[in-house]
Amino acid sequence: LSCMIFFPHHCAIIDAYQTTGDADYLLKVVVTDLPGLSQLISGILTRNGSVAHLKTSVVLNRLKENGRLLPCL
């Protein structure tokens, strides 16, 4: 499946970037909880034959958004 066909059909994938370096793509996804993330990774992304490796990071806190610092929690 081409990435141009794959990305638009999954509402959890809200941004997709083609990158240089070790990764070919950077995906920004929004899920409701960790089981939702697990389902996205194991049920959808890894079943795509063109995905050979995944690296996941979870945002803990937003510090700056749209050029502005956010209030400390």
mmCIF file of the C-alpha atoms, coordinates in Angstrom:
data_MODEL
# 
_entry.id   MODEL 
# 
loop_
_atom_site.group_PDB 
_atom_site.id 
_atom_site.type_symbol 
_atom_site.label_atom_id 
_atom_site.label_alt_id 
_atom_site.label_comp_id 
_atom_site.label_asym_id 
_atom_site.label_entity_id 
_atom_site.label_seq_id 
_atom_site.pdbx_PDB_ins_code 
_atom_site.Cartn_x 
_atom_site.Cartn_y 
_atom_site.Cartn_z 
_atom_site.occupancy 
_atom_site.B_iso_or_equiv 
_atom_site.pdbx_formal_charge 
_atom_site.auth_seq_id 
_atom_site.auth_comp_id 
_atom_site.auth_asym_id 
_atom_site.auth_atom_id 
_atom_site.pdbx_PDB_model_num 
ATOM 1  C CA . LEU A 1 1  ? 0.000  0.000  0.000  1.00 0.00 ? 1  LEU A CA 1 
ATOM 2  C CA . SER A 1 2  ? 1.331  3.397  -0.923 1.00 0.00 ? 2  SER A CA 1 
ATOM 3  C CA . CYS A 1 3  ? 1.633  5.861  1.948  1.00 0.00 ? 3  CYS A CA 1 
ATOM 4  C CA . MET A 1 4  ? -0.431 8.364  -0.025 1.00 0.00 ? 4  MET A CA 1 
ATOM 5  C CA . ILE A 1 5  ? -3.291 5.864  -0.049 1.00 0.00 ? 5  ILE A CA 1 
ATOM 6  C CA . PHE A 1 6  ? -2.716 4.573  3.494  1.00 0.00 ? 6  PHE A CA 1 
ATOM 7  C CA . PHE A 1 7  ? -2.451 7.775  5.567  1.00 0.00 ? 7  PHE A CA 1 
ATOM 8  C CA . PRO A 1 8  ? -5.694 9.565  4.607  1.00 0.00 ? 8  PRO A CA 1 
ATOM 9  C CA . HIS A 1 9  ? -7.875 6.580  5.535  1.00 0.00 ? 9  HIS A CA 1 
ATOM 10 C CA . HIS A 1 10 ? -6.988 6.446  9.218  1.00 0.00 ? 10 HIS A CA 1 
ATOM 11 C CA . CYS A 1 11 ? -8.481 9.233  11.314 1.00 0.00 ? 11 CYS A CA 1 
ATOM 12 C CA . ALA A 1 12 ? -6.011 8.601  14.177 1.00 0.00 ? 12 ALA A CA 1 
ATOM 13 C CA . ILE A 1 13 ? -3.170 9.754  11.896 1.00 0.00 ? 13 ILE A CA 1 
ATOM 14 C CA . ILE A 1 14 ? -3.567 13.534 11.995 1.00 0.00 ? 14 ILE A CA 1 
ATOM 15 C CA . ASP A 1 15 ? -0.190 14.576 10.500 1.00 0.00 ? 15 ASP A CA 1 
ATOM 16 C CA . ALA A 1 16 ? 2.324  12.704 8.348  1.00 0.00 ? 16 ALA A CA 1 
ATOM 17 C CA . TYR A 1 17 ? 5.788  13.895 7.350  1.00 0.00 ? 17 TYR A CA 1 
ATOM 18 C CA . GLN A 1 18 ? 8.340  12.346 5.005  1.00 0.00 ? 18 GLN A CA 1 
ATOM 19 C CA . THR A 1 19 ? 11.741 12.630 6.682  1.00 0.00 ? 19 THR A CA 1 
ATOM 20 C CA . THR A 1 20 ? 15.452 12.091 6.167  1.00 0.00 ? 20 THR A CA 1 
ATOM 21 C CA . GLY A 1 21 ? 17.605 9.920  8.400  1.00 0.00 ? 21 GLY A CA 1 
ATOM 22 C CA . ASP A 1 22 ? 16.746 6.557  9.935  1.00 0.00 ? 22 ASP A CA 1 
ATOM 23 C CA . ALA A 1 23 ? 12.978 6.943  9.598  1.00 0.00 ? 23 ALA A CA 1 
ATOM 24 C CA . ASP A 1 24 ? 11.137 7.436  6.337  1.00 0.00 ? 24 ASP A CA 1 
ATOM 25 C CA . TYR A 1 25 ? 8.040  8.953  7.952  1.00 0.00 ? 25 TYR A CA 1 
ATOM 26 C CA . LEU A 1 26 ? 7.003  10.720 11.128 1.00 0.00 ? 26 LEU A CA 1 
ATOM 27 C CA . LEU A 1 27 ? 3.345  10.281 12.040 1.00 0.00 ? 27 LEU A CA 1 
ATOM 28 C CA . LYS A 1 28 ? 1.443  12.362 14.570 1.00 0.00 ? 28 LYS A CA 1 
ATOM 29 C CA . VAL A 1 29 ? -1.434 10.315 15.884 1.00 0.00 ? 29 VAL A CA 1 
ATOM 30 C CA . VAL A 1 30 ? -4.157 10.949 18.427 1.00 0.00 ? 30 VAL A CA 1 
ATOM 31 C CA . VAL A 1 31 ? -5.711 8.032  20.275 1.00 0.00 ? 31 VAL A CA 1 
ATOM 32 C CA . THR A 1 32 ? -7.865 7.971  23.389 1.00 0.00 ? 32 THR A CA 1 
ATOM 33 C CA . ASP A 1 33 ? -5.665 5.639  25.441 1.00 0.00 ? 33 ASP A CA 1 
ATOM 34 C CA . LEU A 1 34 ? -2.770 3.170  25.372 1.00 0.00 ? 34 LEU A CA 1 
ATOM 35 C CA . PRO A 1 35 ? -4.963 0.282  24.154 1.00 0.00 ? 35 PRO A CA 1 
ATOM 36 C CA . GLY A 1 36 ? -5.959 2.550  21.246 1.00 0.00 ? 36 GLY A CA 1 
ATOM 37 C CA . LEU A 1 37 ? -2.281 3.150  20.478 1.00 0.00 ? 37 LEU A CA 1 
ATOM 38 C CA . SER A 1 38 ? -1.608 -0.572 20.686 1.00 0.00 ? 38 SER A CA 1 
ATOM 39 C CA . GLN A 1 39 ? -4.458 -1.253 18.254 1.00 0.00 ? 39 GLN A CA 1 
ATOM 40 C CA . LEU A 1 40 ? -3.136 1.354  15.831 1.00 0.00 ? 40 LEU A CA 1 
ATOM 41 C CA . ILE A 1 41 ? 0.374  -0.105 15.961 1.00 0.00 ? 41 ILE A CA 1 
ATOM 42 C CA . SER A 1 42 ? -0.391 -3.839 15.970 1.00 0.00 ? 42 SER A CA 1 
ATOM 43 C CA . GLY A 1 43 ? -3.681 -3.894 14.177 1.00 0.00 ? 43 GLY A CA 1 
ATOM 44 C CA . ILE A 1 44 ? -3.050 -1.376 11.420 1.00 0.00 ? 44 ILE A CA 1 
ATOM 45 C CA . LEU A 1 45 ? 0.531  -0.148 10.972 1.00 0.00 ? 45 LEU A CA 1 
ATOM 46 C CA . THR A 1 46 ? 2.410  -3.446 11.303 1.00 0.00 ? 46 THR A CA 1 
ATOM 47 C CA . ARG A 1 47 ? -0.023 -5.167 8.949  1.00 0.00 ? 47 ARG A CA 1 
ATOM 48 C CA . ASN A 1 48 ? 0.992  -2.754 6.207  1.00 0.00 ? 48 ASN A CA 1 
ATOM 49 C CA . GLY A 1 49 ? 3.598  -4.676 4.204  1.00 0.00 ? 49 GLY A CA 1 
ATOM 50 C CA . SER A 1 50 ? 5.699  -1.563 3.636  1.00 0.00 ? 50 SER A CA 1 
ATOM 51 C CA . VAL A 1 51 ? 6.266  -0.984 7.381  1.00 0.00 ? 51 VAL A CA 1 
ATOM 52 C CA . ALA A 1 52 ? 9.444  -2.762 8.494  1.00 0.00 ? 52 ALA A CA 1 
ATOM 53 C CA . HIS A 1 53 ? 10.220 -0.942 11.762 1.00 0.00 ? 53 HIS A CA 1 
ATOM 54 C CA . LEU A 1 54 ? 8.356  1.300  14.202 1.00 0.00 ? 54 LEU A CA 1 
ATOM 55 C CA . LYS A 1 55 ? 9.635  3.617  16.912 1.00 0.00 ? 55 LYS A CA 1 
ATOM 56 C CA . THR A 1 56 ? 7.063  5.108  19.268 1.00 0.00 ? 56 THR A CA 1 
ATOM 57 C CA . SER A 1 57 ? 7.268  8.154  21.525 1.00 0.00 ? 57 SER A CA 1 
ATOM 58 C CA . VAL A 1 58 ? 4.475  9.388  23.777 1.00 0.00 ? 58 VAL A CA 1 
ATOM 59 C CA . VAL A 1 59 ? 4.080  13.087 24.593 1.00 0.00 ? 59 VAL A CA 1 
ATOM 60 C CA . LEU A 1 60 ? 3.999  13.640 28.341 1.00 0.00 ? 60 LEU A CA 1 
ATOM 61 C CA . ASN A 1 61 ? 3.428  17.409 28.347 1.00 0.00 ? 61 ASN A CA 1 
ATOM 62 C CA . ARG A 1 62 ? 3.261  20.237 25.818 1.00 0.00 ? 62 ARG A CA 1 
ATOM 63 C CA . LEU A 1 63 ? 5.714  22.975 26.704 1.00 0.00 ? 63 LEU A CA 1 
ATOM 64 C CA . LYS A 1 64 ? 5.384  25.246 23.693 1.00 0.00 ? 64 LYS A CA 1 
ATOM 65 C CA . GLU A 1 65 ? 2.744  25.380 20.988 1.00 0.00 ? 65 GLU A CA 1 
ATOM 66 C CA . ASN A 1 66 ? 2.392  27.655 17.972 1.00 0.00 ? 66 ASN A CA 1 
ATOM 67 C CA . GLY A 1 67 ? 5.402  29.667 19.089 1.00 0.00 ? 67 GLY A CA 1 
ATOM 68 C CA . ARG A 1 68 ? 4.085  30.336 22.584 1.00 0.00 ? 68 ARG A CA 1 
ATOM 69 C CA . LEU A 1 69 ? 5.164  28.891 25.891 1.00 0.00 ? 69 LEU A CA 1 
ATOM 70 C CA . LEU A 1 70 ? 2.349  27.199 27.742 1.00 0.00 ? 70 LEU A CA 1 
ATOM 71 C CA . PRO A 1 71 ? 1.706  27.731 31.478 1.00 0.00 ? 71 PRO A CA 1 
ATOM 72 C CA . CYS A 1 72 ? 3.559  25.309 33.736 1.00 0.00 ? 72 CYS A CA 1 
ATOM 73 C CA . LEU A 1 73 ? 1.433  22.540 35.183 1.00 0.00 ? 73 LEU A CA 1 
# 
